[in-house]
Short mmCIF file of C-alpha atoms and ligand atoms in Angstrom, two decimals:
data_model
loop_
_atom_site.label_atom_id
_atom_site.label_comp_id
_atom_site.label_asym_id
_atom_site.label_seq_id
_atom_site.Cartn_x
_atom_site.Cartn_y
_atom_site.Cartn_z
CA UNK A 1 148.36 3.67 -33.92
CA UNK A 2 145.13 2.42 -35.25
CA UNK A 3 142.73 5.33 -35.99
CA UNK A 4 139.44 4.64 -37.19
CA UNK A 5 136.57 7.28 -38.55
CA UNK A 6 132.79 6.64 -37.90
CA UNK A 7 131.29 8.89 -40.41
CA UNK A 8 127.45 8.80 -41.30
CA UNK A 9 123.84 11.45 -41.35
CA UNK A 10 122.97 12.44 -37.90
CA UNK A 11 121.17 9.58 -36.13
CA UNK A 12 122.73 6.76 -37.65
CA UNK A 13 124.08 5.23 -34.38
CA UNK A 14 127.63 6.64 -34.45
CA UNK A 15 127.13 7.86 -30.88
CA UNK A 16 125.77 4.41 -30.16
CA UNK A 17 128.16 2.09 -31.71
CA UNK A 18 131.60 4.38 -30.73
CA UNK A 19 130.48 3.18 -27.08
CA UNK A 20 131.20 -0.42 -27.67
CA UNK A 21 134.01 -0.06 -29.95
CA UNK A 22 136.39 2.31 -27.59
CA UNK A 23 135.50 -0.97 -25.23
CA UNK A 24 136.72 -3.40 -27.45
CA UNK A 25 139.40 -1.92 -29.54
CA UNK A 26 141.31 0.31 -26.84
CA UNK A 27 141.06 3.52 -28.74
CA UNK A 28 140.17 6.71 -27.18
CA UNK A 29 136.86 8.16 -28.33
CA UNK A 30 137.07 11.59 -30.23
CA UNK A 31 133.60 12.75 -30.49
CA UNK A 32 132.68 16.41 -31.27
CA UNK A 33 129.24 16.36 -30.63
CA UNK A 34 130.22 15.27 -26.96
CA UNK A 35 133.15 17.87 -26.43
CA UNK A 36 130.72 20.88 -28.12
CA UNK A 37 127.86 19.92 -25.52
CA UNK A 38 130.12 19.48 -22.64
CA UNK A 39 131.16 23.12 -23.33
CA UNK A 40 127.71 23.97 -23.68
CA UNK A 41 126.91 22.72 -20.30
CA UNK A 42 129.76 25.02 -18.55
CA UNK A 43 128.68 27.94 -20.24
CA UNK A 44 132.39 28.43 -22.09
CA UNK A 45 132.46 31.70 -24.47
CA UNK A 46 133.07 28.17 -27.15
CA UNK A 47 129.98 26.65 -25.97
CA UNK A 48 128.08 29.54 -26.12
CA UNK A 49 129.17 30.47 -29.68
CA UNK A 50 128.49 26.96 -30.36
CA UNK A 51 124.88 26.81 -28.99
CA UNK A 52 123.75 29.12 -31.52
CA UNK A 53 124.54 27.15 -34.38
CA UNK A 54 123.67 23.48 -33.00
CA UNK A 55 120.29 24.81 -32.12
CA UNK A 56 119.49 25.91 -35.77
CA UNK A 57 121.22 22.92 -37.08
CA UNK A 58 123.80 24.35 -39.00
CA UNK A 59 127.25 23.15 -38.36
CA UNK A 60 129.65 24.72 -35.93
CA UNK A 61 132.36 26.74 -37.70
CA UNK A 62 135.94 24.64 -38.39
CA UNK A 63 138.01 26.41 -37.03
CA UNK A 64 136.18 26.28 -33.81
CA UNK A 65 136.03 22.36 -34.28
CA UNK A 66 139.46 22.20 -35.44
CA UNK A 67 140.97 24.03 -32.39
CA UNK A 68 139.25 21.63 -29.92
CA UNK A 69 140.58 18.11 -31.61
CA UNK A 70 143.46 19.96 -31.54
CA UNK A 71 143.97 19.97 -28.08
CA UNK A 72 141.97 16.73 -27.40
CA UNK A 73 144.74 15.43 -29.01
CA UNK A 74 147.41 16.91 -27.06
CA UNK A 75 145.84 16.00 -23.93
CA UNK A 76 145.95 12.38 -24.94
CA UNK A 77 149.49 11.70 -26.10
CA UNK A 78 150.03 7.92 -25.16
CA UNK A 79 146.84 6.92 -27.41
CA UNK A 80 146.82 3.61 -28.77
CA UNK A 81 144.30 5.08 -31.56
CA UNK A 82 141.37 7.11 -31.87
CA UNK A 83 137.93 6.74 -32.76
CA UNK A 84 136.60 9.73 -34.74
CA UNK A 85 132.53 10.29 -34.29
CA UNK A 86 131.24 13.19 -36.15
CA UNK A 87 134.30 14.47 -37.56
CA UNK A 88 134.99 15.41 -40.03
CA UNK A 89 132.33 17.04 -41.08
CA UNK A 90 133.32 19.02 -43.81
CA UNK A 91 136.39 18.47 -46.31
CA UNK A 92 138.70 21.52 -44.31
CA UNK A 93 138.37 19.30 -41.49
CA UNK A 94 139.67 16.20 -43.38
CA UNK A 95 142.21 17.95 -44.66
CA UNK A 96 143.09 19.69 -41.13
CA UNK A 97 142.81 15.83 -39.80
CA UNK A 98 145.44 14.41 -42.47
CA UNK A 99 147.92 17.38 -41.46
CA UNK A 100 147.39 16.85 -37.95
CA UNK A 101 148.05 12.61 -38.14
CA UNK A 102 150.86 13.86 -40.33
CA UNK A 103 152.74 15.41 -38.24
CA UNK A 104 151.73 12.65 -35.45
CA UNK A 105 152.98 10.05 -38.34
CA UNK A 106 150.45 8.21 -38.15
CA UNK A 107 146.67 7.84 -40.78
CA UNK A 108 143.41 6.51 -40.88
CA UNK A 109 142.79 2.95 -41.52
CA UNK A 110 139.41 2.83 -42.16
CA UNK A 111 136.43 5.14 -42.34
CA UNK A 112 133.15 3.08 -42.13
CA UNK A 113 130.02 4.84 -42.95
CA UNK A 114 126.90 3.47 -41.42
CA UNK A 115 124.09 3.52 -44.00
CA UNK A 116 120.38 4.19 -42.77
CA UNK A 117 117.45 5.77 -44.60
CA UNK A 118 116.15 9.25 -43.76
CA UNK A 119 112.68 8.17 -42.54
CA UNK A 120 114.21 5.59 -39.62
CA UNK A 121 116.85 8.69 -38.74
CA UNK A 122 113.45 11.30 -38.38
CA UNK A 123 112.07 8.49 -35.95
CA UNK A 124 115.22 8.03 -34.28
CA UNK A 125 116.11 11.28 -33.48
CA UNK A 126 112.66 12.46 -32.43
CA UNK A 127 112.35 9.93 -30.22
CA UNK A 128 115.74 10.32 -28.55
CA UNK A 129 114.43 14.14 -28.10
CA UNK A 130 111.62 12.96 -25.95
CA UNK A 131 114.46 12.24 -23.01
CA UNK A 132 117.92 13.65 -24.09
CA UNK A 133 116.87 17.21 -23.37
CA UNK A 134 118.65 17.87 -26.88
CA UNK A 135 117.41 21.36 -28.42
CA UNK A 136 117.83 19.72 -31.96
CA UNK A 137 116.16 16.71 -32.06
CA UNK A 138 113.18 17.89 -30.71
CA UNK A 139 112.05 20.56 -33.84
CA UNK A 140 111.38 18.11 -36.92
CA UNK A 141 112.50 21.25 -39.14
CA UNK A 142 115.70 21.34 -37.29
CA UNK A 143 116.59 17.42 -37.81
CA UNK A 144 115.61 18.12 -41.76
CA UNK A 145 117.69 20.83 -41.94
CA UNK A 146 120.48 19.13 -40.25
CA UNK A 147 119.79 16.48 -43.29
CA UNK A 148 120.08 19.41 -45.48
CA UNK A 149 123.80 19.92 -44.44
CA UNK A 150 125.30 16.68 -44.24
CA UNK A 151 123.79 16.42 -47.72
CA UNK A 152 125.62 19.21 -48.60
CA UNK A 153 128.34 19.93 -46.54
CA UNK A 154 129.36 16.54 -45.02
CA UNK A 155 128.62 14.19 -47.96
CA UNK A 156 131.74 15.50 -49.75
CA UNK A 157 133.96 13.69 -47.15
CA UNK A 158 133.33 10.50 -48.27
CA UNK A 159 134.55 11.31 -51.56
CA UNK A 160 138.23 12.62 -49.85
CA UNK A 161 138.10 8.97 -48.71
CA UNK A 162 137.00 7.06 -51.60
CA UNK A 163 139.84 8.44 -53.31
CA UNK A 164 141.81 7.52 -50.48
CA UNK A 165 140.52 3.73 -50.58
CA UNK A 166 139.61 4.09 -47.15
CA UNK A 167 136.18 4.56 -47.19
CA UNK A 168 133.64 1.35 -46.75
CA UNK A 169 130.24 1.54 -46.61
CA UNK A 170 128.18 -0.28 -42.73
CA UNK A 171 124.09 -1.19 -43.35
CA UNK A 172 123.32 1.27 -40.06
CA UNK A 173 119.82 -1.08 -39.66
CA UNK A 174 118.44 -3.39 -37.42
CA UNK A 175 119.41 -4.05 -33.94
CA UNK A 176 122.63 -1.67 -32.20
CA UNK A 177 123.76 -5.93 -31.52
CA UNK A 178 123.83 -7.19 -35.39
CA UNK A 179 125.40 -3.28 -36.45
CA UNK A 180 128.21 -3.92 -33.96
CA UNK A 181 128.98 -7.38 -35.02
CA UNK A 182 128.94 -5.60 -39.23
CA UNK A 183 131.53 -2.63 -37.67
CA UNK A 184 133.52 -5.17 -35.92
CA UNK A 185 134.00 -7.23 -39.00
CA UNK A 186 134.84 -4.75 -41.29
CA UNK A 187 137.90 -3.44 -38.14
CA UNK A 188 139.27 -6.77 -37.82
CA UNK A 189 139.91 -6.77 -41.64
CA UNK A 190 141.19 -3.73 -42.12
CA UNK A 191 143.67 -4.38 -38.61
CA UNK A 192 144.57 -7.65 -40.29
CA UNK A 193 145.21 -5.76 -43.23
CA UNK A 194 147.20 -3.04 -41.95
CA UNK A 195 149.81 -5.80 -40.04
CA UNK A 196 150.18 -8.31 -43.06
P1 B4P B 201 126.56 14.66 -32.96
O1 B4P B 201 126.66 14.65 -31.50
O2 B4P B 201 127.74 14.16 -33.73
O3 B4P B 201 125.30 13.75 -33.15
P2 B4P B 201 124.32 13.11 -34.15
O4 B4P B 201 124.79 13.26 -35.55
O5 B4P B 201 123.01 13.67 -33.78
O6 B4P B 201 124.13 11.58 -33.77
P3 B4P B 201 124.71 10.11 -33.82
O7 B4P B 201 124.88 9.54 -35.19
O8 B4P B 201 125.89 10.05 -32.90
O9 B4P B 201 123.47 9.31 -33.22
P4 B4P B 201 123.28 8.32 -32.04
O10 B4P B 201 124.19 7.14 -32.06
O11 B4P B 201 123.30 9.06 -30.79
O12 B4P B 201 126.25 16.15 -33.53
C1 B4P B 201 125.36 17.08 -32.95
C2 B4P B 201 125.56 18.50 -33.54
O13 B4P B 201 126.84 19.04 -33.11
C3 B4P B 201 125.63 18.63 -35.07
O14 B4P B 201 124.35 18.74 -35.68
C4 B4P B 201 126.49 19.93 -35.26
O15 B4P B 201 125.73 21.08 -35.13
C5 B4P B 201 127.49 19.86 -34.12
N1 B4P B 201 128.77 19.22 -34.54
C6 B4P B 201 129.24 18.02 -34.08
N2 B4P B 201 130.42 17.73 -34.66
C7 B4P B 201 130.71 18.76 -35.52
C8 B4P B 201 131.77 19.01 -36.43
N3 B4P B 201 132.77 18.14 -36.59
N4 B4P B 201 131.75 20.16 -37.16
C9 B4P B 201 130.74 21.05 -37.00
N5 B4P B 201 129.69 20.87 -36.16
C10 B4P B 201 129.67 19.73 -35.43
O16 B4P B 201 121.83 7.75 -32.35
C11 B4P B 201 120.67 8.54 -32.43
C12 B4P B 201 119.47 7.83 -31.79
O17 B4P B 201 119.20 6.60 -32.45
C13 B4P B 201 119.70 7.47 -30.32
O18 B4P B 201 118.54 7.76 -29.59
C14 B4P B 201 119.95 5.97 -30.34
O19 B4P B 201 119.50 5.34 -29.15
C15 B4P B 201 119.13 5.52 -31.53
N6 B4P B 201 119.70 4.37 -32.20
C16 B4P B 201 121.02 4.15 -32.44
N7 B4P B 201 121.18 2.95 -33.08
C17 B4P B 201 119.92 2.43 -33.27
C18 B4P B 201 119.40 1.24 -33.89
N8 B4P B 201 120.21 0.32 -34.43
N9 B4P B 201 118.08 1.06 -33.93
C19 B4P B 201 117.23 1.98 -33.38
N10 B4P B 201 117.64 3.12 -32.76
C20 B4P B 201 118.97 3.34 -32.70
#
């Protein structure tokens, strides 16, 4: 299995890029901002629960988050790989993820963190609002505080991989084309890597 992570602030194109790359590389896309709004849309007693910390910005309890990749997982035994986008989020859900590929014996090969300044995320995200119907990207104070908490709470997860030697740092600007092409490069070493 190849199992990649796409970590970064909110806005910085993980969404965008974990589009093409389930397309090119095969790998089934694990993303928990998509699962948490699809049971937001069917009203589930999860997405409800949910709802009321996404709209505030704050980040959805683990266990909550943990439960669902849980059985995301199960329901997709044959994968080749998976793509993580958005989680983890926090260092118990690293930790929850090692156990979890542990007992799957399988890892991570790469984590790849796209890299974008705050004032371009703002802009992003508030313009994204204007169509995606999307509670928190329409409140400026939300998106900051949602800064706030990867700061805080989400930042530390790159550290678990440093120390890991997994962790490689994407420039997340200019154009979704010439971010691709950086993410693709940086996979194709770390596959060529992994088989040598
Ligand atoms: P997510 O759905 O993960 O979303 P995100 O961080 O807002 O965005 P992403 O980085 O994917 O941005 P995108 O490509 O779409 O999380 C939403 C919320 O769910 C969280 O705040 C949290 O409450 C909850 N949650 C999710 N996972 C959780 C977890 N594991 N634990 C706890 N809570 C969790 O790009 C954004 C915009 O930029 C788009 O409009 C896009 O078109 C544009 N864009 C992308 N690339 C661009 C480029 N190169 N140039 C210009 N614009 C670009």
């Amino acid at each position: 299995m190849f199992n990649l992570i796409l970590f970064g602030p909110p806005g910085s194109g993980k969404g965008t890029q974990s589009e093409r790359l389930v397309e090119k590389y095969g790998v089934v896309h694990l993303s928990t901002g998509n699962l948490l709004r699809a049971e937001i849309a069917e009203k589930t007693p999860l997405g409800i629960e949910a709802k009321s910390f996404i709209d505030k910005g704050q980040l959805v309890p683990d266990e909550v988050v943990i439960g669902m990749v849980d059985s995301y997982f199960d329901q997709h035994k044959g994968a080749r790989g998976f793509l993580f986008d958005g989680f983890p989020r926090t260092v118990a859900q690293a930790k929850a993820l090692d156990k979890l590929l542990e007992l799957k014996k399988t890892n991570i090969a790469a984590v790849l963190a796209l890299d974008v300044n705050e004032e371009e995320l703002v802009k992003r995200l508030l313009n994204r609002g204007k169509t995606s119907g999307r509670s928190d990207d329409t409140d400026e104070s939300v998106i900051r505080k949602r800064f706030s908490v990867y700061n805080n709470e989400t930042s530390p997860v790159a550290e678990h991989y440093k120390k890991a030697k997994k962790f490689q740092a994407v420039k997340g600007e200019g154009s979704v084309d010439e971010i691709f092409a950086r993410l693709c490069e940086a996979i194709d070493a770390r596959m060529k890597k992994q088989q040598d």
